[in-house]
PDB file of C-alpha atoms in Angstrom:
ATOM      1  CA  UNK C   1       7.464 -19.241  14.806  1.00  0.00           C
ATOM      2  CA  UNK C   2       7.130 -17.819  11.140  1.00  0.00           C
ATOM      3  CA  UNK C   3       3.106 -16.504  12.198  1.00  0.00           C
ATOM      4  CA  UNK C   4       4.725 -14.749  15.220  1.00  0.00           C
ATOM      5  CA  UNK C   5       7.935 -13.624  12.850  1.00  0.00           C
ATOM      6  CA  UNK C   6       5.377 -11.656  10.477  1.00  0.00           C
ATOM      7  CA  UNK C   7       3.258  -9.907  13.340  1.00  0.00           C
ATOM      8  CA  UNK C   8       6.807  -8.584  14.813  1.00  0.00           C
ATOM      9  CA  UNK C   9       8.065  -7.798  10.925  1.00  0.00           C
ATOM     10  CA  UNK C  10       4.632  -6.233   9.901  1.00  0.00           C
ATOM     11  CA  UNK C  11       3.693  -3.903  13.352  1.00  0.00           C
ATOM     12  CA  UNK C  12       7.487  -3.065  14.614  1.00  0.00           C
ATOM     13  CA  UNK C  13       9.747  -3.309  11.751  1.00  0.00           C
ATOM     14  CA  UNK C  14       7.975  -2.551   8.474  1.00  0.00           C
ATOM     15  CA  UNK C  15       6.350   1.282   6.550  1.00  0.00           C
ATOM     16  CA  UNK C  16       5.110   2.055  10.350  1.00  0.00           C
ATOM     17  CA  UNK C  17       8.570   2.828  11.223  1.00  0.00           C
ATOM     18  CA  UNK C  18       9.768   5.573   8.959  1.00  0.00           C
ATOM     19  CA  UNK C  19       6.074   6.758   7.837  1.00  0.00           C
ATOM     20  CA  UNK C  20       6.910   9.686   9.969  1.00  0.00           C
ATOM     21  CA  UNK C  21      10.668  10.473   7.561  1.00  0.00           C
ATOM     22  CA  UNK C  22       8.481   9.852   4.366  1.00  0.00           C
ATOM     23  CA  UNK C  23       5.381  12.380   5.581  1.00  0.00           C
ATOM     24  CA  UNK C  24       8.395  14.957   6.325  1.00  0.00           C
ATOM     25  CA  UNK C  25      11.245  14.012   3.278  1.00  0.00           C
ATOM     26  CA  UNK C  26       9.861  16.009   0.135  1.00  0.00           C
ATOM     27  CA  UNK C  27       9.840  13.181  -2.533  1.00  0.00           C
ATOM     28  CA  UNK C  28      12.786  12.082  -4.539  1.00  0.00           C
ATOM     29  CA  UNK C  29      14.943  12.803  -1.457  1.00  0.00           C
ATOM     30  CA  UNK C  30      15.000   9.277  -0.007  1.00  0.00           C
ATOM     31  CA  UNK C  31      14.846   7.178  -3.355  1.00  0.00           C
ATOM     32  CA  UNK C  32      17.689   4.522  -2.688  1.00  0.00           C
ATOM     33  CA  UNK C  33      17.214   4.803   1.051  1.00  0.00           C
ATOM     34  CA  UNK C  34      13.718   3.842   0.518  1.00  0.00           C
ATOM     35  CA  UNK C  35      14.099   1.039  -1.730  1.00  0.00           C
ATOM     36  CA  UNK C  36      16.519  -0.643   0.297  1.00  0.00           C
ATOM     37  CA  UNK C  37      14.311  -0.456   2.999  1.00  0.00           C
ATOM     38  CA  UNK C  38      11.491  -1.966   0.844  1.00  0.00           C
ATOM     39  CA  UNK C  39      14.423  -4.921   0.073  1.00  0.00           C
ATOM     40  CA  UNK C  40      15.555  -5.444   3.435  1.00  0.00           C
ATOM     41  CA  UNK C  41      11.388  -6.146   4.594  1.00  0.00           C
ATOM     42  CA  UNK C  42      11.327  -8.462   1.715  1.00  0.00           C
ATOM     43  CA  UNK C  43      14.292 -10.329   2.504  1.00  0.00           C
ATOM     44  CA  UNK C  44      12.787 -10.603   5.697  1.00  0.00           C
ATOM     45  CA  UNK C  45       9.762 -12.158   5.182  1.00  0.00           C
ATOM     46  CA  UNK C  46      11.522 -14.689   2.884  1.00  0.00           C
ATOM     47  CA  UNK C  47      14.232 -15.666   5.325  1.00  0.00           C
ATOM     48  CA  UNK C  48      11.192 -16.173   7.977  1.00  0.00           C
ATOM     49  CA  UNK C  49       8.781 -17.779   6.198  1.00  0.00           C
ATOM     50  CA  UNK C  50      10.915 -20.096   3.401  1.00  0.00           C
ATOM     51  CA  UNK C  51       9.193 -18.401   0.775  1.00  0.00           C
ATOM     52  CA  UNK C  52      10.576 -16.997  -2.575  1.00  0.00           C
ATOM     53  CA  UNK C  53       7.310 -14.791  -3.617  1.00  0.00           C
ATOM     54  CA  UNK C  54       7.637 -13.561  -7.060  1.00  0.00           C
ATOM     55  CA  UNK C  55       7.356  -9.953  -7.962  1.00  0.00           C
ATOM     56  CA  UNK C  56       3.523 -10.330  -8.584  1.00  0.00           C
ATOM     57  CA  UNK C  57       2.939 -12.376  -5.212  1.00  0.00           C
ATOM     58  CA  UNK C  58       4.946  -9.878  -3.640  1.00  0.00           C
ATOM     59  CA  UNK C  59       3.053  -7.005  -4.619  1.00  0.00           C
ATOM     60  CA  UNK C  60      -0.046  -9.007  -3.475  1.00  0.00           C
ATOM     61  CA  UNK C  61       1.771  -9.212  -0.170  1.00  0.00           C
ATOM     62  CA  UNK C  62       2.467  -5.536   0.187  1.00  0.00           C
ATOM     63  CA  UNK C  63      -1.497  -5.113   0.383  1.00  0.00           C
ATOM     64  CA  UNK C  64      -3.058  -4.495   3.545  1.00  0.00           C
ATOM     65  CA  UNK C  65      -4.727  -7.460   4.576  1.00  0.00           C
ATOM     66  CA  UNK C  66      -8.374  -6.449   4.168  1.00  0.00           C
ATOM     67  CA  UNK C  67      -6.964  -6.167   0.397  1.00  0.00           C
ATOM     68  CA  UNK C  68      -6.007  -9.357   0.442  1.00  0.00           C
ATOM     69  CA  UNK C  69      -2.277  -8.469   1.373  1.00  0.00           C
ATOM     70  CA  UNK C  70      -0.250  -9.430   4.006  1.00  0.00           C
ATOM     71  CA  UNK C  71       0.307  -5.467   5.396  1.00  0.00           C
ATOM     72  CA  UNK C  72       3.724  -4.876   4.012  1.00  0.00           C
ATOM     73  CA  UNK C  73       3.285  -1.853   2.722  1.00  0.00           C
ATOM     74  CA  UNK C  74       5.884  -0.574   0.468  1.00  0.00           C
ATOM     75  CA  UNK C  75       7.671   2.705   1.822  1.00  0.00           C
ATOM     76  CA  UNK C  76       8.519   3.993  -1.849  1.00  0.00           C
ATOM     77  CA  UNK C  77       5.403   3.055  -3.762  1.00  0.00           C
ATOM     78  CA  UNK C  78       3.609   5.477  -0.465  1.00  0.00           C
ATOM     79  CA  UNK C  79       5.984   7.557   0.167  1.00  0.00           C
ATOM     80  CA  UNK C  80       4.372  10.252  -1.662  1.00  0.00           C
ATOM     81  CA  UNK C  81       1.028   9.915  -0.612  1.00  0.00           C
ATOM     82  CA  UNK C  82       2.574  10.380   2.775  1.00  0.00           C
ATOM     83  CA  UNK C  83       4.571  13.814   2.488  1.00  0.00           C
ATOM     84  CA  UNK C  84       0.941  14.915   0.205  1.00  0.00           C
ATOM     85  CA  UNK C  85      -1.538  14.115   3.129  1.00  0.00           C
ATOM     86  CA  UNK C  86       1.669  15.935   5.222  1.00  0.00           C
ATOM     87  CA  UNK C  87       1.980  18.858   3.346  1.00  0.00           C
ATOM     88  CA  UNK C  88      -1.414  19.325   2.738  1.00  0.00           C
ATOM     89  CA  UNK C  89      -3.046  19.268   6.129  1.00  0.00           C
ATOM     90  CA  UNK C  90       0.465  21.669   7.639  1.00  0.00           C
ATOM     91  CA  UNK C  91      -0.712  24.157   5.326  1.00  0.00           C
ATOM     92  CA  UNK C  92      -3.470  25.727   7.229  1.00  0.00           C
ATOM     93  CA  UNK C  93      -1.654  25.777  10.123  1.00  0.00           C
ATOM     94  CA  UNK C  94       1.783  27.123   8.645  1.00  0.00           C
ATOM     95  CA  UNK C  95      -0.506  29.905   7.516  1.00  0.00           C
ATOM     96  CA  UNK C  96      -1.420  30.480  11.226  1.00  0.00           C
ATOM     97  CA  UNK C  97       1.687  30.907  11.817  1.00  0.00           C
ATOM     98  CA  UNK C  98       3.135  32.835   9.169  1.00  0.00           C
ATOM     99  CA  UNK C  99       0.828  35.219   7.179  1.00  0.00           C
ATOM    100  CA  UNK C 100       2.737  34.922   4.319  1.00  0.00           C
ATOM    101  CA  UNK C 101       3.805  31.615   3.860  1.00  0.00           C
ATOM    102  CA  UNK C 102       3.927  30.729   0.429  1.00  0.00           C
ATOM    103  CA  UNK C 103       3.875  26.823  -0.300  1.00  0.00           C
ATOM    104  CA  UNK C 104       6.755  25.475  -2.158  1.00  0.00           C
ATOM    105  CA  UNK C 105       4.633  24.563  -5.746  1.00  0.00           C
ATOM    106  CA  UNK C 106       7.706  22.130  -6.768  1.00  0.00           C
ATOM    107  CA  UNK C 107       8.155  20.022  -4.309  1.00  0.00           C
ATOM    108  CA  UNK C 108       3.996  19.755  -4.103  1.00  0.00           C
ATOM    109  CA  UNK C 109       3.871  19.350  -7.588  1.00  0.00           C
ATOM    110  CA  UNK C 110       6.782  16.565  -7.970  1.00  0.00           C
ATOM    111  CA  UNK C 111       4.945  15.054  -5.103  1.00  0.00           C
ATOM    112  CA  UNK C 112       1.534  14.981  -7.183  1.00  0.00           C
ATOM    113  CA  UNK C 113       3.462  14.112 -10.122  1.00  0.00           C
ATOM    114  CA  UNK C 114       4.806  10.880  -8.625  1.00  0.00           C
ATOM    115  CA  UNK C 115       1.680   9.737  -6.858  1.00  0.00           C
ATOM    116  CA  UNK C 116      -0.379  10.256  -9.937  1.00  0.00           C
ATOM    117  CA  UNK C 117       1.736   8.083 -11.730  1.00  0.00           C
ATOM    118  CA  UNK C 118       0.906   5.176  -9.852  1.00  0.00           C
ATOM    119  CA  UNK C 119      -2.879   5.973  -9.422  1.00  0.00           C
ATOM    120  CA  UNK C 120      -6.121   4.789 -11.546  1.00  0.00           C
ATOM    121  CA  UNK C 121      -7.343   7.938 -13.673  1.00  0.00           C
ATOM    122  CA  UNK C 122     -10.480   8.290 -11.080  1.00  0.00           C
ATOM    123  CA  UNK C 123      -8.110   8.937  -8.408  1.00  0.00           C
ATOM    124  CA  UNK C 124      -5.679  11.059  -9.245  1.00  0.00           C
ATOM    125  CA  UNK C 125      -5.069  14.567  -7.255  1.00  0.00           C
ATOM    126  CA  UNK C 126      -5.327  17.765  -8.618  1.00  0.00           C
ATOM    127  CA  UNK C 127      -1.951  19.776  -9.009  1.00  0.00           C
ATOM    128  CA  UNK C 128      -3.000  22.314  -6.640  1.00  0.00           C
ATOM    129  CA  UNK C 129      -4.237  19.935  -3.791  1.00  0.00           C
ATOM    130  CA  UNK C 130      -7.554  22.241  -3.041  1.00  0.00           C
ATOM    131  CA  UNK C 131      -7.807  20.596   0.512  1.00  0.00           C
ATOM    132  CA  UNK C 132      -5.694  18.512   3.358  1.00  0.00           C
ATOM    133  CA  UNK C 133      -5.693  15.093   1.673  1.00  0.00           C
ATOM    134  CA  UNK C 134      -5.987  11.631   4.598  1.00  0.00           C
ATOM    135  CA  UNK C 135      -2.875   9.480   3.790  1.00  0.00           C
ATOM    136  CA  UNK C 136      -5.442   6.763   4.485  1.00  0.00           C
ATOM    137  CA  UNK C 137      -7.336   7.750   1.030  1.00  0.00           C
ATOM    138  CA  UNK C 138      -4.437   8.189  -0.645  1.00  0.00           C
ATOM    139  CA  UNK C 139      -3.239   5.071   0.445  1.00  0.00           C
ATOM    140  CA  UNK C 140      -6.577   3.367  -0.139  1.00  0.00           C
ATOM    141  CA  UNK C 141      -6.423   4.865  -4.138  1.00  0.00           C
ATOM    142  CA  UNK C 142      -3.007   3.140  -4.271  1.00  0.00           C
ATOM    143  CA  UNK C 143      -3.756  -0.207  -3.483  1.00  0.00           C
ATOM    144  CA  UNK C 144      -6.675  -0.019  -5.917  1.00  0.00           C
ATOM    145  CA  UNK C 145      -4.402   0.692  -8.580  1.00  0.00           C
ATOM    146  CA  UNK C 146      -2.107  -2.340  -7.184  1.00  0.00           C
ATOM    147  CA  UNK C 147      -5.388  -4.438  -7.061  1.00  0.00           C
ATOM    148  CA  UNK C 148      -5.923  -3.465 -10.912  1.00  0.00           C
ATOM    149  CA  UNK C 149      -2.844  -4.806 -11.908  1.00  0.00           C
ATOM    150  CA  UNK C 150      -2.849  -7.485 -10.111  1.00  0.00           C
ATOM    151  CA  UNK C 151      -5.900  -8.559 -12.702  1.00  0.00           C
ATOM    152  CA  UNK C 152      -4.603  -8.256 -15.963  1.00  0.00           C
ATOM    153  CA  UNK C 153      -7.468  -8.292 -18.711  1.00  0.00           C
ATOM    154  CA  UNK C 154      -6.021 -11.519 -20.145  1.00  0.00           C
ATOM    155  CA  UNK C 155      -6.904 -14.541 -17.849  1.00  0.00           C
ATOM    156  CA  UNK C 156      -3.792 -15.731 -16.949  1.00  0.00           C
ATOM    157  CA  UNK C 157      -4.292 -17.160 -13.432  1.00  0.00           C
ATOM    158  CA  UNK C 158      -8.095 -18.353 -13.362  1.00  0.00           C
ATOM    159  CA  UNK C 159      -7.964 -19.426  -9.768  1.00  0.00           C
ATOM    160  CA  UNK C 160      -6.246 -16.343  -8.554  1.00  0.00           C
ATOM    161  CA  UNK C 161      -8.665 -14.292 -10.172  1.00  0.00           C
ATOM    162  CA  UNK C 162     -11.740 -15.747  -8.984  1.00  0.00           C
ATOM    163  CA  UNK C 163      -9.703 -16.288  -5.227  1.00  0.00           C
ATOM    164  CA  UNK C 164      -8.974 -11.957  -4.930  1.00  0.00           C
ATOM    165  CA  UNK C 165     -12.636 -10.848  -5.403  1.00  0.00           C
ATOM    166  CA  UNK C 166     -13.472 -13.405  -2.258  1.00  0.00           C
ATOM    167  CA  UNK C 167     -10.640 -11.752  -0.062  1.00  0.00           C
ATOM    168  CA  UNK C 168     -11.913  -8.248  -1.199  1.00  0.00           C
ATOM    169  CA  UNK C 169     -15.460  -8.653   0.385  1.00  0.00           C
ATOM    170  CA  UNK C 170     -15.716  -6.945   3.509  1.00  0.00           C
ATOM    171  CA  UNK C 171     -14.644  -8.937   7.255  1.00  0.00           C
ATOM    172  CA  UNK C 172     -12.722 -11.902   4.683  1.00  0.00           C
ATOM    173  CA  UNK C 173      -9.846 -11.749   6.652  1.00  0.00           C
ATOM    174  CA  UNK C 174     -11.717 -12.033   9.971  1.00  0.00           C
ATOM    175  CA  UNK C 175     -14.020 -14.730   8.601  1.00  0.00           C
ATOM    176  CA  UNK C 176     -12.708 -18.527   9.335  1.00  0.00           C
ATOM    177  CA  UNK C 177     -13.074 -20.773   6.638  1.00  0.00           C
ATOM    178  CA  UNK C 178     -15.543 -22.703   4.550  1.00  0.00           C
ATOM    179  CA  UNK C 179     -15.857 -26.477   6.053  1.00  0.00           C
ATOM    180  CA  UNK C 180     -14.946 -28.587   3.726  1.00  0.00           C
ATOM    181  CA  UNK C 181     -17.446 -29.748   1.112  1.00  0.00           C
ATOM    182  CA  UNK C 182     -18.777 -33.702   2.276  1.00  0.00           C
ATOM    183  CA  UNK C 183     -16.805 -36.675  -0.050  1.00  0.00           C
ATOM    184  CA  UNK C 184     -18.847 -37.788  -3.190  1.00  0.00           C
ATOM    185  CA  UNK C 185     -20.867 -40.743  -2.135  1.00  0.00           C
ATOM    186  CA  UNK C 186     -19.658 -44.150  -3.126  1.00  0.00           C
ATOM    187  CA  UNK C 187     -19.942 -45.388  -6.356  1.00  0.00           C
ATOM    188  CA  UNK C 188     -21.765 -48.870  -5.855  1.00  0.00           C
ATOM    189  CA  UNK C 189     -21.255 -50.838  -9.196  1.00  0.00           C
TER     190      UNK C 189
END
């Protein structure tokens, strides 16, 4: 059962099962491991659902599904959000700890570096990361940025770009669907 496949795929086998290595793993440490990981979900989903999506569909899919997505979150693309929101609420406490702990400014930085790169200008994090940071924002700026190129300025795709705004309003996924509209009357000549 494909529906059944995707729950199993999306809640036991995808980004939920090594968020824990990519909150810990400063970034550019897992790079191939990562993307491999990201391939072997993909070729997943198309060997149990029949599908081919292309790289634009799939980035759709690795939304979460109140963005329209289908919850396959890619471990690279939020990799670093996860060791930021990590690093930045263990700070605090490491200080607890240790008096004079001294956070490593590289491996923040390349961490900022590489989630700023894939954020909308709004969004981006400050170098210094002032405060602990929720992965859940930072994940949340991400798939804005996703969601923004998703809808190029050049109307490519009418339908899909009047169809994403519907699945963005709040409860979409949860709602069931429209009945469909009544057939025209008949034409009597």
């Amino acid at each position: 059962d494909p529906q059944v496949a995707l729950q199993l795929l999306r809640h036991c086998a995808s980004f939920g099962k090594i968020v824990y290595l990519a909150r810990v793993t400063p970034v550019g440490l897992l790079g191939d491991e990562l993307r491999r990981f990201d391939s072997g979900v993909r070729s997943c989903f198309e060997s149990i659902s029949g599908l081919r999506p292309d790289d634009s569909q799939w980035r759709q899919a690795s939304l979460a599904t109140r963005h329209g997505g289908l919850g396959l979150r890619s471990a690279q693309e939020h990799h670093a959000a996860a060791f930021i929101a990590s690093y930045s609420s263990c700070r605090p406490l490491c200080r607890d700890i240790d008096k004079q702990h001294v956070p490593d400014v590289a491996v923040l930085g390349r961490a900022v570096s590489s989630l700023n790169s894939a954020l909308l200008e709004p969004d981006r994090v400050p170098a210094s990361v002032p405060h602990p940071l929720r992965q859940q924002q930072l994940s949340l700026a991400l798939e804005r940025a996703a969601l923004a190129s998703l809808l190029p300025p050049v109307p490519q795709n009418l339908e899909f770009r009047a169809h994403l705004p519907l699945l963005l309003e709040p409860h979409a996924a949860s709602r069931p669907p429209p009945p469909p509209s009544p057939p025209p009357p008949p034409v009597v000549p």
